[in-house]
């Protein structure tokens, strides 16, 4: 297990706080929710590389993740954890970002294998993204080539502990420093890079807007962004409209 | 009136326990430990506690409301020990059709997700419904005909009149078997879970469901398991003389398909239809033939 | 007889006018050619003038003499010997219809269905000659058919029949195209065949009874003709006169001729001439051959005609041919109706026949412009909305849609058949119902086609053809509205037509009454 | 002048006014008012509960008396007819009519056709004897033909097919009437009724075959169902709604007259089908059941919304006849009630579909999708409609279907019950496909700017939807009409309450059911909106595609061959046997026609010459 490598950012890093509310009842409620969140984790294993081979043993009878409340899930909408298991090529990264953005928060990213940490044996490759946390906030890295199921479970348990304590909120970081992550993405994918999810609008909608959500990169994005607004239901009766 | 609140509540709690039982049975059959006691509850709380969720529009949301609400309404039509709810006003046929409302709601909600995986899932689920509802209605017909009533209260009274000998399963063993078979398909458990098919259509109807949407479906699943078990108990096992026997019967009934489920891979859609139209339907018809002649 | 009733002179003179509708057109026809040399305008005006005169005379007679039948002995020779004209309601009705329809479908300048915008053909003189010949032939036809309606004597009937045949040959061949000539030849051959048979039949009758006066034949028939020989004679005459009446096996000329002849001539032949031939057969049937074999023969041939005609029409590719086949079918129904006998049968037959007279003539009137293939009619409703609407009206009536007259006519036939109810009748009933469905199918296939979108529809109808059709359509609608009186009139006519004793008494007023 | 005369006169006046003023813009609204007046006049006749109302007009032709009168049954059907005319005219009165004109059609012709349909149906429903019944029947057939054919193009072909079927049916009826006439010497109901008992079983079978078959054509009963879908679907919008709602029910009306009023269920039950254990009643019930199943599953295969609904229309007719053939109080009431509930349902459904066609120009289910965002009210109408059509609570259709099921259970008819349910399940499948492919899924780029249906079309749709819901919640008032009809037919009347059916062995109370359903929805909403966190609506392309980036130009929608798995199994069962039969019949006619044609073409003149010569020889030797 390695420390999360923080890359230099343009803005201030928000300190990680366990948000406590003053109302004791609300506090209990928050505790309950956080506990439930820590005890029920649905993972989406994005099997990009060899690390995936270690996941079935950790899920099945020998190690049985389900006793921790961890289950595999299929679509990003349902999942809490994005497991990136192995080297990430540029093409794959696009999909990983798309998938990450489609997940519902709170969401956690776990990088498995050395390749996600620093490129591992592919560090010389022109086609591989080296550091996953340049492109999205990573909660836990589980290093190793490949990490054994014990290591995977240990990593998951640490994540669970973080969640229970309310420390695992790096997903908020993505909204608050979206410009930073987008900058990295744009450098890799080119200026016209765009995902279907409107992160900025989401940040506004959920009150996650931070000082670094917008910046030069988002300005670039807005130049060639195709519309992403939802198709709102419209009761557009011509006669009534005309009268109005 | 208080019954009408208690019945769905009881159904939900029993349903939660059934979900746990299902997962535990699965785990034990695979030599795992399985989830902890309150895992179903944690899942539901977690899902409702999601902070960002994607909705695809009003119908997507209303679909979930209908899915939950339909079952909340439907379970009040099934008498519990000491509680008749609306069983007098509805009756068996109304119950069967009430239980289609959640499916319809879900289908609408999934439809608006604009995801073809979901639509394919619904298409398969509806096809499966077409398959299992036929033995189901044969069973329903047989029971209603045998007891001369479509009122569940009267059906239960008739069954409880003479102990085990007058239970539906003793009087109509063939129909009881067909009903069990149909229930397996109705619950969408293996080998009849093609419409979920996680690996190929990404859990079908659930593909775009996250957060409270999925949470709603988890709640619906609790009700669904309960409804299936309770319906079977009411039709064939004499309903509940008291809460204890009722719970034993209901759990026992649901445990059967659960245990079978984890032993099978799955059938393709057309094979589901072929199988269900062939065996349980034929056995059910045979059962009715015995009843009538 | 009228003179015996000591009616005023004036009246006798008027009854004598009965001969005029036959004689006047005949004279005019012979005068036509010389007159055309003198003055074209006069020649052109002569035909219509004569026809109007005939119609007027007949109408006068009918109105003034009322419904009672009367006879006219030509030259004053008493019935069994002399030539006799017999006029009852039906005869007068047809005698009136002949000039009226001839007038309506007077060939005129547009015969042959040429486009209205056609320039006059090159040679004026030849054209004028042709026009005169044509007019003369029509007048001849009128004279002959009027004679058929009125004649009370079998030999005269035969003569008029032959005259009509000759006139129609000429008319059919008039357009001079190869197709028309081939059709005419075919017509000629079959007609000749029919004439021979009819003549043979007449000969047998004469051998058996020694007379050709219908009244006298009617008197003698029960004793002398109610036997196989009589039936054979009827069969021969049925086939013979059936040629013009489009009776089943001898009607093979019909489609070719109607498709080849000018549409107005077809209208006359299909509408009018065929009905007069039917009238002759009915007279024979009622007066001379009351035996069931005769009626059965008629029934069987009628059913065969119905089946063949309507089924054949289903596949017809062009408009006149379709109408021709339909006409065969309709006449089949007429025969079936008359074969029922009794008042209801005669009523049914008359109703169907008159209905067909109106409808089919009108449809052929439309065919003046719509003379091509059915395919070409697509979209015709756009250029000729009234024409299309009229077609729909006539088609509705033809298949028998209540409350149009066609329905009541058909219903009467069907009720008549059902009432008699022998297996043969039921078969006929079923056949009629069956082919009615077929008929609806092909007629409305055309109707739908008329209303299709088509960038290049056929040309418009000439105002005159449309006017004639519209007039007949109006008659049809009027008959629908005044169903009651029309039914009463027809009922009375049918009663008269079927009144054998009455016929005999009219022809031989005094002594027959005592004898019978 | 009786009140019935007033009704028919106003109806005729409607027709006349439409003929005169149909070209004007006001015509549509005028028609609406006139239909409303007709409705009021119908209410005033009091034929439902009181004595039958006779018309002062009588005719006699060929010694056959014709007269007209209204009883409860006529009233019931007339009520639906005029109501359908009213709503459809309303739908047509505004924007639809203008568009229709712009497309080069004649609104006058349409209004005339609609008015003619209503008038002729009123005449048919009033028939007081068999001859007037037949005349009314023919008039209705031709009026329907007119309405079907006004669309032109494919509508014309469909109308022609209808015509052949309907006219053949009409001729069969005429033949049957002649049979009755020869046997009883009269066509008057009362007299025929008293003498029908003396007919032998064979004659009654023949009657059933001829008259019943003829009436069945209009209703689209098997095997005469082929014409209906295309004919109804291709008719212009409101016309299609009208035909779908009521036109085919004229066949049911006539069948009720024949089977229930004249012959009686008892007689049918007593008649055995030779060599089987079925009675005539069972046979007809099975025909009805097959009529439910086969057209419903043909509907499942359609990919044109109009055709899909039209095929369902045929199937739903089967339920009505099935209920009537069960014959007990609840069953026959269910069958009759289904006429009403289905009528309002189908009218609303077709209106919704044609509103979509009005806006998007297509009814092809593979070319639509996602329109709920643009036409939400139309969606609502369609939703109410499909719930009712599929027979799910809480809509009107559920009540009538429940009654049919209940009666089948009570009478112990398991196979028919299963057949009815199979039909319902097929209906659920195909109506979901309908609503999914039109309104759910992805919105196509070309439909982004689509607007809601115009108000003039929306209001009648919403009105009908409200009716569907209200009748579903409180079926009592409508059931009281049904009970009156049953009483007039001599059937046991249904024990109804405000909320449903009273039955000690299992009744139905929709008030409670709908109440608890609404409460359940409330609970669901509470859980979902109250306990769940915030959510954000996202664009339809923000969607799971296995990591693929979706673009608007690529369709991400599942619509074609919607039930692929099912079709894999039952696809080969669609043999087109009836189509084959129809083709065989057509081929037979074509063959006969060719033969007859051949006779006229090849009968050589030379033959006649030869025959003449022979005849002459024979004569001379004789």
mmCIF file of C-alpha atoms in Angstrom, chain A residues 4-243:
data_model
loop_
_atom_site.group_PDB
_atom_site.id
_atom_site.type_symbol
_atom_site.label_atom_id
_atom_site.label_comp_id
_atom_site.label_asym_id
_atom_site.label_seq_id
_atom_site.Cartn_x
_atom_site.Cartn_y
_atom_site.Cartn_z
ATOM 1 C CA UNK A 4 -1.553 8.735 -2.227
ATOM 2 C CA UNK A 5 0.766 10.838 -4.303
ATOM 3 C CA UNK A 6 -0.450 14.349 -4.441
ATOM 4 C CA UNK A 7 0.477 16.233 -7.545
ATOM 5 C CA UNK A 8 0.985 19.971 -7.399
ATOM 6 C CA UNK A 9 -2.236 21.824 -7.953
ATOM 7 C CA UNK A 10 -2.916 25.371 -8.867
ATOM 8 C CA UNK A 11 -5.316 26.013 -6.008
ATOM 9 C CA UNK A 12 -5.473 25.137 -2.360
ATOM 10 C CA UNK A 13 -6.113 21.603 -1.293
ATOM 11 C CA UNK A 14 -9.172 21.345 0.854
ATOM 12 C CA UNK A 15 -8.423 19.742 4.189
ATOM 13 C CA UNK A 16 -10.172 16.465 4.669
ATOM 14 C CA UNK A 17 -12.687 16.858 7.465
ATOM 15 C CA UNK A 18 -15.015 14.451 9.067
ATOM 16 C CA UNK A 19 -18.079 16.651 8.745
ATOM 17 C CA UNK A 20 -19.833 16.763 12.087
ATOM 18 C CA UNK A 21 -23.094 18.463 12.468
ATOM 19 C CA UNK A 22 -24.090 20.203 15.648
ATOM 20 C CA UNK A 23 -27.502 18.609 15.927
ATOM 21 C CA UNK A 24 -26.856 15.356 17.808
ATOM 22 C CA UNK A 25 -29.724 13.574 16.050
ATOM 23 C CA UNK A 26 -28.439 14.568 12.669
ATOM 24 C CA UNK A 27 -25.060 13.467 13.800
ATOM 25 C CA UNK A 28 -26.358 10.046 14.654
ATOM 26 C CA UNK A 29 -28.079 9.928 11.316
ATOM 27 C CA UNK A 30 -24.889 10.863 9.521
ATOM 28 C CA UNK A 31 -23.021 8.217 11.479
ATOM 29 C CA UNK A 32 -25.628 5.663 10.469
ATOM 30 C CA UNK A 33 -25.418 6.598 6.835
ATOM 31 C CA UNK A 34 -21.658 6.568 6.879
ATOM 32 C CA UNK A 35 -21.686 3.214 8.560
ATOM 33 C CA UNK A 36 -24.082 1.876 6.025
ATOM 34 C CA UNK A 37 -21.931 3.295 3.278
ATOM 35 C CA UNK A 38 -18.882 1.615 4.672
ATOM 36 C CA UNK A 39 -20.676 -1.687 5.110
ATOM 37 C CA UNK A 40 -22.203 -1.772 1.690
ATOM 38 C CA UNK A 41 -19.854 -1.285 -1.186
ATOM 39 C CA UNK A 42 -20.674 -2.154 -4.755
ATOM 40 C CA UNK A 43 -17.650 -2.343 -6.936
ATOM 41 C CA UNK A 44 -17.260 -1.910 -10.596
ATOM 42 C CA UNK A 45 -14.099 -3.676 -11.525
ATOM 43 C CA UNK A 46 -12.712 -2.049 -14.566
ATOM 44 C CA UNK A 47 -10.469 -4.874 -15.572
ATOM 45 C CA UNK A 48 -7.871 -3.088 -17.587
ATOM 46 C CA UNK A 49 -4.977 -5.376 -16.895
ATOM 47 C CA UNK A 50 -3.616 -8.399 -15.129
ATOM 48 C CA UNK A 51 -4.730 -7.319 -11.651
ATOM 49 C CA UNK A 52 -8.210 -8.459 -12.446
ATOM 50 C CA UNK A 53 -7.106 -12.036 -12.093
ATOM 51 C CA UNK A 54 -6.798 -11.592 -8.363
ATOM 52 C CA UNK A 55 -10.343 -10.365 -7.903
ATOM 53 C CA UNK A 56 -12.264 -13.590 -8.368
ATOM 54 C CA UNK A 57 -10.336 -15.302 -5.551
ATOM 55 C CA UNK A 58 -11.075 -12.390 -3.288
ATOM 56 C CA UNK A 59 -14.761 -12.576 -4.070
ATOM 57 C CA UNK A 60 -15.301 -16.300 -3.969
ATOM 58 C CA UNK A 61 -15.291 -18.877 -1.252
ATOM 59 C CA UNK A 62 -11.770 -18.483 0.015
ATOM 60 C CA UNK A 63 -11.790 -14.818 0.887
ATOM 61 C CA UNK A 64 -15.464 -13.950 0.369
ATOM 62 C CA UNK A 65 -15.763 -10.195 0.092
ATOM 63 C CA UNK A 66 -19.497 -10.389 0.630
ATOM 64 C CA UNK A 67 -19.030 -10.908 4.326
ATOM 65 C CA UNK A 68 -17.732 -7.325 4.308
ATOM 66 C CA UNK A 69 -20.741 -6.194 2.369
ATOM 67 C CA UNK A 70 -18.787 -5.833 -0.855
ATOM 68 C CA UNK A 71 -20.364 -7.047 -4.034
ATOM 69 C CA UNK A 72 -19.521 -6.731 -7.678
ATOM 70 C CA UNK A 73 -21.879 -4.609 -9.742
ATOM 71 C CA UNK A 74 -22.178 -4.105 -13.400
ATOM 72 C CA UNK A 75 -22.955 -0.603 -14.421
ATOM 73 C CA UNK A 76 -21.335 2.578 -13.132
ATOM 74 C CA UNK A 77 -24.668 3.902 -11.986
ATOM 75 C CA UNK A 78 -24.948 1.185 -9.400
ATOM 76 C CA UNK A 79 -21.368 1.143 -8.195
ATOM 77 C CA UNK A 80 -19.572 2.836 -5.355
ATOM 78 C CA UNK A 81 -16.049 1.733 -6.051
ATOM 79 C CA UNK A 82 -14.225 1.969 -9.338
ATOM 80 C CA UNK A 83 -11.518 -0.629 -9.340
ATOM 81 C CA UNK A 84 -8.859 0.076 -11.925
ATOM 82 C CA UNK A 85 -6.906 -3.098 -12.122
ATOM 83 C CA UNK A 86 -3.749 -2.614 -14.059
ATOM 84 C CA UNK A 87 -2.122 -0.457 -16.700
ATOM 85 C CA UNK A 88 -4.248 2.228 -18.245
ATOM 86 C CA UNK A 89 -3.719 2.977 -21.887
ATOM 87 C CA UNK A 90 -4.746 6.335 -23.257
ATOM 88 C CA UNK A 91 -7.723 4.842 -25.009
ATOM 89 C CA UNK A 92 -8.793 3.020 -21.889
ATOM 90 C CA UNK A 93 -8.400 6.094 -19.771
ATOM 91 C CA UNK A 94 -11.066 7.874 -21.737
ATOM 92 C CA UNK A 95 -13.468 5.114 -20.842
ATOM 93 C CA UNK A 96 -12.372 5.105 -17.248
ATOM 94 C CA UNK A 97 -13.053 8.812 -16.948
ATOM 95 C CA UNK A 98 -16.416 8.434 -18.641
ATOM 96 C CA UNK A 99 -17.278 5.626 -16.278
ATOM 97 C CA UNK A 100 -16.042 7.502 -13.250
ATOM 98 C CA UNK A 101 -18.140 10.519 -14.085
ATOM 99 C CA UNK A 102 -21.211 8.362 -14.535
ATOM 100 C CA UNK A 103 -20.975 6.924 -11.055
ATOM 101 C CA UNK A 104 -23.067 8.335 -8.266
ATOM 102 C CA UNK A 105 -21.287 9.961 -5.369
ATOM 103 C CA UNK A 106 -19.994 9.121 -2.874
ATOM 104 C CA UNK A 107 -17.718 7.145 -5.135
ATOM 105 C CA UNK A 108 -14.270 5.817 -4.581
ATOM 106 C CA UNK A 109 -11.451 4.930 -6.895
ATOM 107 C CA UNK A 110 -9.015 2.182 -6.090
ATOM 108 C CA UNK A 111 -5.951 1.741 -8.205
ATOM 109 C CA UNK A 112 -4.722 -1.810 -8.120
ATOM 110 C CA UNK A 113 -1.267 -2.862 -9.314
ATOM 111 C CA UNK A 114 1.815 -0.775 -9.754
ATOM 112 C CA UNK A 115 0.861 0.260 -13.233
ATOM 113 C CA UNK A 116 -1.835 2.568 -11.911
ATOM 114 C CA UNK A 117 0.600 4.146 -9.501
ATOM 115 C CA UNK A 118 3.402 5.100 -11.834
ATOM 116 C CA UNK A 119 3.036 3.159 -15.005
ATOM 117 C CA UNK A 120 4.855 0.148 -13.613
ATOM 118 C CA UNK A 121 6.564 -1.852 -16.288
ATOM 119 C CA UNK A 122 4.930 0.364 -18.895
ATOM 120 C CA UNK A 123 6.431 3.537 -17.594
ATOM 121 C CA UNK A 124 8.269 4.027 -20.893
ATOM 122 C CA UNK A 125 5.244 3.417 -23.000
ATOM 123 C CA UNK A 126 3.971 6.326 -25.094
ATOM 124 C CA UNK A 127 0.487 4.934 -24.977
ATOM 125 C CA UNK A 128 0.023 4.453 -21.261
ATOM 126 C CA UNK A 129 -1.187 6.910 -18.697
ATOM 127 C CA UNK A 130 1.251 6.734 -15.852
ATOM 128 C CA UNK A 131 -0.415 8.198 -12.840
ATOM 129 C CA UNK A 132 -4.100 7.586 -12.432
ATOM 130 C CA UNK A 133 -4.542 10.349 -9.907
ATOM 131 C CA UNK A 134 -3.605 12.935 -12.462
ATOM 132 C CA UNK A 135 -6.904 12.287 -14.134
ATOM 133 C CA UNK A 136 -9.223 11.529 -11.263
ATOM 134 C CA UNK A 137 -8.952 11.493 -7.493
ATOM 135 C CA UNK A 138 -7.830 8.099 -6.251
ATOM 136 C CA UNK A 139 -8.777 7.023 -2.759
ATOM 137 C CA UNK A 140 -6.559 4.031 -2.334
ATOM 138 C CA UNK A 141 -3.706 2.538 -4.272
ATOM 139 C CA UNK A 142 -2.971 -1.109 -3.764
ATOM 140 C CA UNK A 143 0.478 -1.614 -5.167
ATOM 141 C CA UNK A 144 2.056 -4.865 -6.192
ATOM 142 C CA UNK A 145 2.470 -6.768 -9.364
ATOM 143 C CA UNK A 146 -0.003 -8.180 -8.744
ATOM 144 C CA UNK A 147 -1.305 -7.632 -5.225
ATOM 145 C CA UNK A 148 -2.576 -10.812 -3.627
ATOM 146 C CA UNK A 149 -6.172 -11.071 -2.463
ATOM 147 C CA UNK A 150 -5.087 -10.453 1.083
ATOM 148 C CA UNK A 151 -3.637 -7.140 -0.013
ATOM 149 C CA UNK A 152 -6.784 -6.278 -1.921
ATOM 150 C CA UNK A 153 -8.929 -7.013 1.088
ATOM 151 C CA UNK A 154 -6.655 -5.076 3.331
ATOM 152 C CA UNK A 155 -6.938 -2.122 0.978
ATOM 153 C CA UNK A 156 -10.696 -2.387 0.927
ATOM 154 C CA UNK A 157 -10.843 -2.529 4.682
ATOM 155 C CA UNK A 158 -8.801 0.623 4.886
ATOM 156 C CA UNK A 159 -11.182 2.287 2.507
ATOM 157 C CA UNK A 160 -14.082 1.133 4.628
ATOM 158 C CA UNK A 161 -12.488 2.599 7.669
ATOM 159 C CA UNK A 162 -11.920 5.870 5.858
ATOM 160 C CA UNK A 163 -15.522 5.945 4.791
ATOM 161 C CA UNK A 164 -16.774 5.254 8.250
ATOM 162 C CA UNK A 165 -14.705 8.076 9.541
ATOM 163 C CA UNK A 166 -15.905 10.312 6.778
ATOM 164 C CA UNK A 167 -12.419 10.788 5.399
ATOM 165 C CA UNK A 168 -12.955 9.215 2.019
ATOM 166 C CA UNK A 169 -14.398 12.136 0.164
ATOM 167 C CA UNK A 170 -11.921 12.592 -2.594
ATOM 168 C CA UNK A 171 -14.839 12.439 -5.025
ATOM 169 C CA UNK A 172 -15.626 15.978 -3.920
ATOM 170 C CA UNK A 173 -12.166 16.874 -5.013
ATOM 171 C CA UNK A 174 -13.050 16.049 -8.586
ATOM 172 C CA UNK A 175 -15.801 18.643 -8.594
ATOM 173 C CA UNK A 176 -13.827 21.232 -6.700
ATOM 174 C CA UNK A 177 -10.692 20.888 -8.758
ATOM 175 C CA UNK A 178 -12.261 19.911 -11.971
ATOM 176 C CA UNK A 179 -10.097 22.355 -13.898
ATOM 177 C CA UNK A 180 -7.000 20.573 -12.691
ATOM 178 C CA UNK A 181 -8.192 17.131 -13.698
ATOM 179 C CA UNK A 182 -9.582 18.402 -16.947
ATOM 180 C CA UNK A 183 -6.238 19.998 -17.707
ATOM 181 C CA UNK A 184 -4.499 16.669 -17.403
ATOM 182 C CA UNK A 185 -7.156 15.025 -19.469
ATOM 183 C CA UNK A 186 -6.926 17.642 -22.168
ATOM 184 C CA UNK A 187 -3.183 17.364 -22.316
ATOM 185 C CA UNK A 188 -3.533 13.690 -23.040
ATOM 186 C CA UNK A 189 -6.612 13.643 -25.215
ATOM 187 C CA UNK A 190 -6.460 16.971 -26.971
ATOM 188 C CA UNK A 191 -8.444 20.151 -26.726
ATOM 189 C CA UNK A 192 -11.733 18.787 -27.949
ATOM 190 C CA UNK A 193 -11.960 16.260 -25.160
ATOM 191 C CA UNK A 194 -15.424 16.073 -23.673
ATOM 192 C CA UNK A 195 -17.378 13.510 -21.708
ATOM 193 C CA UNK A 196 -21.153 13.213 -21.814
ATOM 194 C CA UNK A 197 -21.410 14.162 -18.160
ATOM 195 C CA UNK A 198 -21.610 17.840 -17.447
ATOM 196 C CA UNK A 199 -19.378 17.948 -14.362
ATOM 197 C CA UNK A 200 -19.557 21.711 -13.958
ATOM 198 C CA UNK A 201 -23.325 21.738 -14.011
ATOM 199 C CA UNK A 202 -23.376 18.890 -11.519
ATOM 200 C CA UNK A 203 -21.021 20.789 -9.229
ATOM 201 C CA UNK A 204 -23.403 23.706 -9.375
ATOM 202 C CA UNK A 205 -26.467 21.523 -8.873
ATOM 203 C CA UNK A 206 -25.149 19.736 -5.824
ATOM 204 C CA UNK A 207 -23.388 22.715 -4.255
ATOM 205 C CA UNK A 208 -19.958 21.216 -4.800
ATOM 206 C CA UNK A 209 -18.718 24.174 -6.712
ATOM 207 C CA UNK A 210 -15.248 25.167 -5.587
ATOM 208 C CA UNK A 211 -12.855 27.956 -6.482
ATOM 209 C CA UNK A 212 -10.963 25.692 -8.817
ATOM 210 C CA UNK A 213 -13.888 24.089 -10.524
ATOM 211 C CA UNK A 214 -13.556 26.559 -13.350
ATOM 212 C CA UNK A 215 -10.344 27.688 -14.925
ATOM 213 C CA UNK A 216 -8.512 27.942 -18.169
ATOM 214 C CA UNK A 217 -9.172 24.365 -19.114
ATOM 215 C CA UNK A 218 -12.862 24.519 -18.507
ATOM 216 C CA UNK A 219 -12.930 27.689 -20.556
ATOM 217 C CA UNK A 220 -11.346 25.734 -23.355
ATOM 218 C CA UNK A 221 -13.896 22.998 -22.840
ATOM 219 C CA UNK A 222 -16.772 25.412 -23.073
ATOM 220 C CA UNK A 223 -15.557 26.602 -26.444
ATOM 221 C CA UNK A 224 -16.398 23.369 -28.180
ATOM 222 C CA UNK A 225 -18.725 21.712 -25.767
ATOM 223 C CA UNK A 226 -21.809 20.257 -27.350
ATOM 224 C CA UNK A 227 -24.975 20.833 -25.345
ATOM 225 C CA UNK A 228 -25.338 18.517 -22.407
ATOM 226 C CA UNK A 229 -28.480 19.792 -20.801
ATOM 227 C CA UNK A 230 -31.114 17.273 -19.987
ATOM 228 C CA UNK A 231 -34.130 17.049 -22.263
ATOM 229 C CA UNK A 232 -36.534 18.583 -19.851
ATOM 230 C CA UNK A 233 -40.135 17.571 -20.167
ATOM 231 C CA UNK A 234 -41.988 20.400 -21.857
ATOM 232 C CA UNK A 235 -45.714 20.944 -21.914
ATOM 233 C CA UNK A 236 -45.602 23.072 -24.995
ATOM 234 C CA UNK A 237 -49.131 23.481 -26.213
ATOM 235 C CA UNK A 238 -49.007 25.916 -29.116
ATOM 236 C CA UNK A 239 -52.349 27.571 -28.482
ATOM 237 C CA UNK A 240 -51.659 28.255 -24.839
ATOM 238 C CA UNK A 241 -48.179 29.490 -25.602
ATOM 239 C CA UNK A 242 -49.498 31.909 -28.166
ATOM 240 C CA UNK A 243 -52.038 33.279 -25.764
#
